[in-house]
Amino acid sequence: MKVLIVGSGGREHAIAWSVAKSPKVDKIYCAPGNAGISEYAECVPIGAMEFEKLADFAEKNAVDLTVIGMDDPLVGGVVDVFESRGLKVFGPRKNAAILEGSKAFSKDLMKKYHIPTAAYENFSDAEKALKYLREQAKFPIVLKADGLALGKGVLICNNLKEAEEGVKEIMEDKKFGSAGNTMVIEEFMTGREVSVLSFVDGKTIRTMTSAQDHKRALDGDQGLNTGGMGTFSPSPFYTEEIDKFCQKYIYQPTVDAMAAEGRPFTGIIFFGLMLTAEGPKVLEYNARFGDPEAQVVLPRMKTDIVEVMEACIEGRLDEMELEFEDNAAVCVVLASEGYPVKYEKGIPMYGFENFKGKDGYYCFHAGTKFQDGQIVTNGGRVLGITAKGKDLKEARKNAYEATEWIQFSNKYMRHDIGKAIDEA
Ligand code: AMP
Ligand code: GLY
């Protein structure tokens, strides 16, 4: 088979690595890809939002399966373009990707189908939002831009003043662009966060092993929200009992709700969960693999990813069971100093050869490129260093050891990825 992967981050590197393991695959393309992905895939210079060009490429090169890694093209309808041209593609159609593309949609869906989530109100008028905040809100409170905002459109406000500023940022100054035309105001929840990714074929859902992300930029969960600074898998807090609850009251009901709405979901549903004192509740849905969740979940997956994706597309996921290794993985993101605000790019990087021949260690590229034959930094999140171990403690020790194998002058990382493991 020939497979085309669309995207250029650490998640797409992990997907490419996973696809490359499949005995069914003999050629991988990635659009646009990055320096690390080029080890398994031929990178082609087509942007993820150039739907017709991507489909032209797939057609011309007789690509058998296209896998969409990123949220923007999914929400923009890339799958519909491929399907209309008779091309096989893995991911939700536009009318299903709205599960991630509109937080107001997903909140209304959960309310209608009694899926546990935080109490909320949607607003498309700043004055009404402010009135609600002044008259009815309990603090802290959470403001969310409705649309895609690179994981940064969520503001936790401790008092009315912060909330008023938040409404201004989201709805008036349009800090997140049109994503802020509508806003969700949501009850603040406390508890452990867990990410559960799943494969879905429109009716059947098969969940993957759990993971936990670290969204804030600085140690101790301080600083700004980022795309994710590191992950571990599995989450020791995600017990069998919690899994049973979620399968019954969250996962299958979400798939059934989408089907009932005439929006059958095929692809990956990412459940961002909060394990509250009242039980698990949905924080958010994503319509794709998490980044950097994929970098700890996929290295532990034993099942052939291409077979699962094909089963999803063909509506026969019920015939499959997913298998994961009985071990653990930790991913530490190496970022550019200053991320997520301001940082330098184009810095030369060294040490990649240290990963050669090291089983259970992975150097997933997130923002890198070749410049005059040398790998240089090309983004805020630069690499995801993943290591496996027999348990979380060993995986964490291994991952931090491997972070030392790579050098670049503005390298930044959190030093407490997986610290919660000690409390488990
Ligand atoms: P989201 O993009 O919706 O996952 O939000 C980003 C982060 O904001 C989450 O991972 C949580 O840490 C936090 N968050 C979002 N919604 C809430 C909420 N209702 N209560 C507390 N924290 C939240
Ligand atoms: N790591 C969180 C996300 O991919 O949205």
XYZ file of C-alpha atoms and ligand atoms in Angstrom:
452
model
C 0.000 0.000 0.000
C 0.911 3.620 -0.451
C -0.086 5.872 2.441
C -0.192 9.676 2.556
C -0.080 11.382 5.979
C -1.184 15.010 6.249
C 0.509 17.176 8.887
C 3.945 18.175 10.112
C 4.121 17.752 13.878
C 5.279 15.230 16.439
C 1.910 13.516 16.202
C 2.340 12.954 12.471
C 5.867 11.654 13.090
C 4.439 9.120 15.555
C 1.710 8.184 13.050
C 4.315 7.801 10.281
C 6.460 5.606 12.525
C 3.422 3.479 13.361
C 2.288 3.201 9.722
C 5.845 2.272 8.677
C 5.678 -0.777 10.980
C 2.703 -2.199 9.069
C 3.679 -5.063 6.768
C 0.940 -3.864 4.407
C 2.731 -0.613 3.627
C 5.585 -0.141 1.203
C 5.556 3.595 0.552
C 4.715 6.567 2.771
C 4.314 10.195 1.761
C 3.862 13.057 4.182
C 2.521 16.524 3.343
C 4.230 18.710 4.327
C 6.152 16.608 6.931
C 9.367 17.585 8.719
C 13.027 16.567 8.997
C 12.330 13.553 11.224
C 9.383 12.242 9.238
C 11.580 12.136 6.125
C 13.288 9.078 7.638
C 10.162 7.001 6.851
C 8.313 9.098 4.347
C 8.852 11.111 1.233
C 7.891 14.632 2.290
C 5.939 16.591 -0.304
C 5.643 20.367 -0.150
C 1.842 20.665 -0.063
C 0.195 22.509 2.806
C -2.369 20.728 5.002
C -5.072 23.208 3.943
C -4.530 22.728 0.182
C -7.269 20.120 -0.154
C -7.481 19.914 -3.949
C -3.699 19.742 -4.307
C -3.551 16.970 -1.713
C -6.262 15.036 -3.537
C -4.502 15.603 -6.894
C -1.321 14.210 -5.373
C -3.113 11.165 -3.942
C -4.772 10.493 -7.287
C -1.605 10.902 -9.376
C 0.511 8.743 -7.095
C -2.135 6.028 -6.629
C -2.203 6.537 -2.862
C -4.313 3.799 -1.236
C -4.986 5.537 2.067
C -4.673 9.126 3.289
C -4.480 9.800 7.031
C -5.292 13.284 8.268
C -3.366 14.086 11.455
C -4.347 17.700 12.109
C -7.527 19.380 13.282
C -7.666 22.348 10.879
C -8.018 20.375 7.636
C -10.545 18.004 9.260
C -12.709 20.860 10.495
C -12.282 22.517 7.094
C -13.658 19.468 5.258
C -10.626 17.765 3.700
C -12.247 14.349 4.128
C -15.298 15.423 2.113
C -13.019 16.547 -0.735
C -11.195 13.199 -0.792
C -14.426 11.189 -0.578
C -16.060 13.172 -3.362
C -13.157 12.152 -5.580
C -13.409 8.484 -4.583
C -10.197 8.549 -2.539
C -9.853 6.482 0.632
C -9.236 8.702 3.646
C -9.103 8.263 7.419
C -10.743 10.986 9.493
C -14.169 12.494 10.191
C -16.132 14.416 7.582
C -16.680 18.113 8.143
C -20.114 17.596 9.679
C -18.581 15.255 12.296
C -15.295 17.114 12.892
C -17.478 19.879 14.323
C -17.239 17.829 17.527
C -13.842 19.528 17.893
C -14.465 22.548 15.656
C -17.217 24.044 17.800
C -17.180 23.838 21.574
C -20.728 25.260 21.635
C -21.831 22.343 19.413
C -20.112 19.753 21.573
C -21.540 21.200 24.801
C -25.078 21.218 23.352
C -24.582 17.634 22.152
C -23.506 16.486 25.599
C -26.430 18.264 27.238
C -28.950 16.793 24.798
C -27.642 13.237 25.237
C -26.914 13.446 28.991
C -23.161 12.945 28.653
C -21.438 14.151 31.841
C -19.703 17.528 31.410
C -19.359 20.861 33.204
C -22.442 23.116 33.416
C -22.267 25.919 30.817
C -23.942 28.613 28.746
C -23.134 29.627 25.155
C -22.946 33.288 24.133
C -22.574 35.016 20.786
C -23.105 38.483 22.244
C -20.450 40.041 24.489
C -22.969 42.180 26.415
C -25.052 39.142 27.333
C -21.924 37.251 28.394
C -20.882 40.144 30.640
C -24.360 40.409 32.156
C -24.309 36.690 32.938
C -20.857 36.963 34.511
C -21.897 39.939 36.673
C -25.183 38.468 37.842
C -24.866 34.700 37.949
C -21.273 33.515 37.783
C -19.382 31.620 40.486
C -15.595 32.016 40.395
C -13.264 30.633 39.237
C -15.018 30.271 35.910
C -13.850 29.077 32.497
C -14.197 30.995 29.220
C -13.707 29.120 25.947
C -13.512 30.447 22.424
C -15.905 28.290 20.395
C -13.570 27.458 17.510
C -10.029 26.146 16.989
C -7.338 28.135 18.794
C -4.276 25.867 18.908
C -5.301 24.654 22.363
C -4.945 28.197 23.693
C -8.531 29.495 23.567
C -9.390 28.547 27.157
C -9.180 31.132 29.945
C -9.590 30.293 33.614
C -10.748 33.437 35.387
C -10.479 33.822 39.148
C -12.690 36.858 39.535
C -15.087 39.134 37.684
C -12.334 41.492 36.552
C -10.378 38.686 34.874
C -13.561 37.364 33.300
C -14.453 40.791 31.906
C -10.976 41.026 30.403
C -11.395 37.512 29.005
C -14.655 38.385 27.257
C -12.910 41.405 25.746
C -9.966 39.289 24.520
C -12.108 36.547 23.029
C -15.180 38.357 21.717
C -14.112 41.966 21.144
C -10.367 41.972 20.436
C -10.751 38.612 18.644
C -7.472 37.328 20.032
C -8.361 33.906 18.603
C -9.897 35.287 15.430
C -13.333 34.094 14.362
C -12.965 31.220 16.858
C -14.215 33.819 19.350
C -17.447 34.771 17.577
C -19.160 32.471 20.020
C -17.993 31.705 23.532
C -18.745 29.035 26.088
C -18.818 30.015 29.753
C -18.299 26.920 31.816
C -18.224 25.782 35.424
C -14.678 25.279 36.763
C -13.978 21.645 37.593
C -11.201 20.163 39.690
C -9.623 16.726 39.500
C -7.096 14.696 37.539
C -7.073 15.123 33.784
C -6.867 12.095 31.505
C -6.782 11.818 27.729
C -8.394 8.773 26.158
C -8.036 8.342 22.404
C -10.267 6.017 20.438
C -10.883 4.620 16.982
C -14.452 5.004 15.733
C -16.186 3.639 12.611
C -19.478 5.519 12.832
C -21.076 3.048 15.245
C -18.406 1.081 17.099
C -15.718 2.569 19.337
C -12.454 0.990 20.503
C -10.511 2.981 23.060
C -6.728 3.065 23.283
C -4.640 3.053 26.436
C -4.943 6.238 28.532
C -2.493 9.128 28.729
C -1.995 12.404 30.555
C -0.753 15.657 29.058
C 0.926 18.664 30.736
C -0.553 21.749 29.115
C 1.203 24.565 30.964
C 4.573 25.905 29.872
C 6.365 25.883 33.233
C 7.141 23.385 35.979
C 4.451 22.927 38.613
C 1.709 23.633 36.025
C 2.554 27.338 35.995
C 2.719 29.676 33.023
C 0.712 29.815 29.846
C -1.255 27.038 28.169
C 0.654 25.351 25.353
C -0.095 22.628 22.837
C 1.323 20.175 25.413
C 4.766 19.916 27.059
C 4.864 16.202 27.770
C 2.782 13.110 28.343
C 2.774 9.760 30.057
C 0.842 6.582 29.402
C -0.997 4.838 30.945
C -2.542 7.131 33.565
C -2.408 5.330 36.935
C -5.515 7.290 37.937
C -7.598 5.850 35.099
C -8.809 2.698 36.861
C -10.852 -0.155 35.428
C -13.885 1.145 37.281
C -13.507 4.584 35.701
C -13.030 2.980 32.307
C -16.271 0.995 32.726
C -18.149 4.156 33.647
C -16.758 6.079 30.680
C -17.453 3.288 28.187
C -21.075 3.221 29.316
C -21.854 6.888 29.934
C -19.383 8.804 27.746
C -17.704 6.917 24.876
C -20.470 4.897 23.262
C -23.101 7.581 24.008
C -20.962 10.141 22.146
C -20.690 7.907 19.085
C -24.419 7.140 19.225
C -25.257 10.826 19.647
C -23.262 11.794 16.565
C -24.963 9.063 14.536
C -28.389 10.129 15.809
C -27.646 13.711 14.740
C -26.921 12.533 11.192
C -23.209 13.174 11.718
C -21.696 9.674 11.950
C -18.125 9.972 13.198
C -15.342 7.950 11.561
C -11.779 8.476 12.714
C -10.227 9.306 16.055
C -12.185 10.752 18.963
C -9.962 12.156 21.702
C -11.794 12.440 25.015
C -10.290 15.026 27.344
C -11.650 13.969 30.730
C -11.614 15.412 34.213
C -11.902 12.843 36.985
C -13.992 14.901 39.415
C -15.292 13.965 42.852
C -18.673 13.403 41.172
C -17.194 11.097 38.564
C -15.544 11.513 35.147
C -16.719 14.451 33.022
C -15.805 15.548 29.499
C -13.544 18.625 29.304
C -13.322 18.594 25.534
C -13.460 16.456 22.429
C -10.852 16.435 19.683
C -11.360 14.816 16.306
C -7.791 13.530 15.918
C -4.877 12.040 17.821
C -3.502 14.206 20.635
C -0.115 15.806 20.327
C 1.920 14.729 22.336
C -0.487 11.940 23.430
C 0.143 10.032 20.183
C 3.852 9.994 21.030
C 3.227 7.804 24.108
C 0.164 5.838 22.991
C 1.290 4.668 19.537
C 4.684 3.287 20.616
C 2.757 1.015 23.024
C 0.206 -0.171 20.448
C 0.701 -3.714 19.175
C -2.185 -3.759 16.688
C -1.407 -2.791 13.088
C -2.608 0.822 12.825
C -3.320 0.518 9.095
C -5.610 -2.470 9.679
C -7.536 -0.541 12.330
C -7.900 2.524 10.115
C -9.157 0.404 7.234
C -11.645 -1.314 9.549
C -12.923 2.133 10.607
C -13.375 3.290 7.024
C -15.131 0.041 6.081
C -17.398 0.059 9.159
C -16.152 -3.218 10.605
C -14.326 -2.065 13.716
C -16.541 -4.466 15.711
C -14.409 -7.296 14.316
C -11.242 -5.895 15.903
C -9.727 -5.675 19.380
C -6.846 -3.321 20.087
C -3.767 -4.594 21.897
C -1.264 -2.555 23.899
C 2.022 -3.506 25.519
C 1.941 -4.042 29.264
C 4.476 -1.291 29.980
C 4.614 2.501 30.134
C 5.909 5.432 28.110
C 6.844 9.027 28.884
C 7.325 11.833 26.355
C 9.191 15.037 27.241
C 8.829 17.881 24.757
C 11.983 19.807 23.907
C 10.809 23.301 23.045
C 12.414 26.574 22.033
C 13.053 28.865 25.020
C 10.213 31.408 25.095
C 7.476 29.103 23.692
C 4.492 29.661 23.499
C 5.073 33.410 23.124
C 8.233 34.373 21.280
C 11.186 32.218 20.310
C 13.973 31.910 17.779
C 13.941 29.409 14.928
C 16.641 28.050 12.621
C 18.967 26.927 15.460
C 21.259 23.983 14.548
C 20.603 20.754 16.427
C 22.969 17.913 17.323
C 22.884 14.410 18.751
C 20.270 12.570 16.665
C 22.693 9.671 16.108
C 22.401 8.820 19.828
C 18.974 7.318 19.162
C 20.243 4.860 16.521
C 19.754 1.252 17.555
C 18.226 2.187 20.957
C 15.125 0.078 21.371
C 12.301 1.774 23.240
C 13.662 5.311 22.733
C 12.120 7.653 20.171
C 12.960 11.112 18.957
C 9.754 12.431 17.373
C 10.235 15.663 15.443
C 7.627 18.394 15.940
C 9.200 21.562 14.561
C 12.384 20.820 12.620
C 13.611 21.171 9.071
C 16.711 20.662 6.962
C 18.765 23.741 6.184
C 21.911 23.218 4.083
C 21.951 19.544 5.055
C 21.754 20.344 8.789
C 18.691 19.789 11.006
C 17.554 23.080 12.555
C 14.689 24.095 14.845
C 11.549 25.256 13.081
C 8.898 25.788 15.750
C 7.991 26.258 19.387
C 7.682 22.588 20.167
C 10.759 21.084 18.516
C 11.033 17.414 19.529
C 9.136 14.877 21.584
C 11.559 12.548 23.352
C 9.731 9.336 24.229
C 11.038 6.354 26.161
C 9.364 3.197 27.295
C 9.988 1.332 30.550
C 8.513 -1.565 32.475
C 6.608 0.990 34.541
C 6.053 4.748 34.564
C 9.011 5.463 36.862
C 11.435 3.628 34.624
C 9.958 5.203 31.500
C 10.336 8.663 33.007
C 13.956 8.023 34.022
C 14.720 6.768 30.516
C 12.967 9.684 28.810
C 14.807 12.333 30.841
C 18.096 10.525 30.192
C 17.412 10.688 26.453
C 16.596 14.413 26.579
C 20.329 14.893 27.268
C 21.267 13.216 23.980
C 20.086 16.201 21.933
C 21.629 19.657 21.973
C 20.487 23.002 20.619
C 21.279 26.392 22.113
C 17.747 27.462 23.115
C 16.532 24.054 24.294
C 13.799 24.264 26.945
C 11.841 21.530 28.705
C 9.750 20.967 31.795
C 11.483 18.871 34.439
C 8.360 17.511 36.104
C 6.647 15.545 33.334
C 5.049 12.557 35.021
C 5.648 13.832 38.546
C 2.063 12.856 39.370
C 3.207 9.245 39.002
C 4.794 9.521 42.451
C 1.397 10.247 43.981
C -0.322 7.284 42.366
P -9.459 22.317 26.606
O -8.772 22.909 25.403
O -10.934 22.446 26.618
O -8.951 20.945 26.970
O -8.918 23.200 27.820
C -7.549 23.349 28.074
C -7.281 23.124 29.528
O -8.010 24.046 30.320
C -7.741 21.755 30.007
O -6.802 20.759 29.762
C -7.939 22.026 31.482
O -6.700 21.987 32.158
C -8.452 23.432 31.500
N -9.928 23.418 31.543
C -10.774 23.433 30.493
N -12.055 23.398 30.896
C -12.023 23.391 32.244
C -13.017 23.358 33.261
N -14.324 23.366 32.970
N -12.623 23.329 34.549
C -11.306 23.346 34.855
N -10.315 23.370 33.944
C -10.653 23.399 32.655
N -2.303 17.484 23.719
C -3.584 18.018 23.577
C -4.077 18.077 22.194
O -3.527 17.476 21.301
O -5.058 18.750 21.980
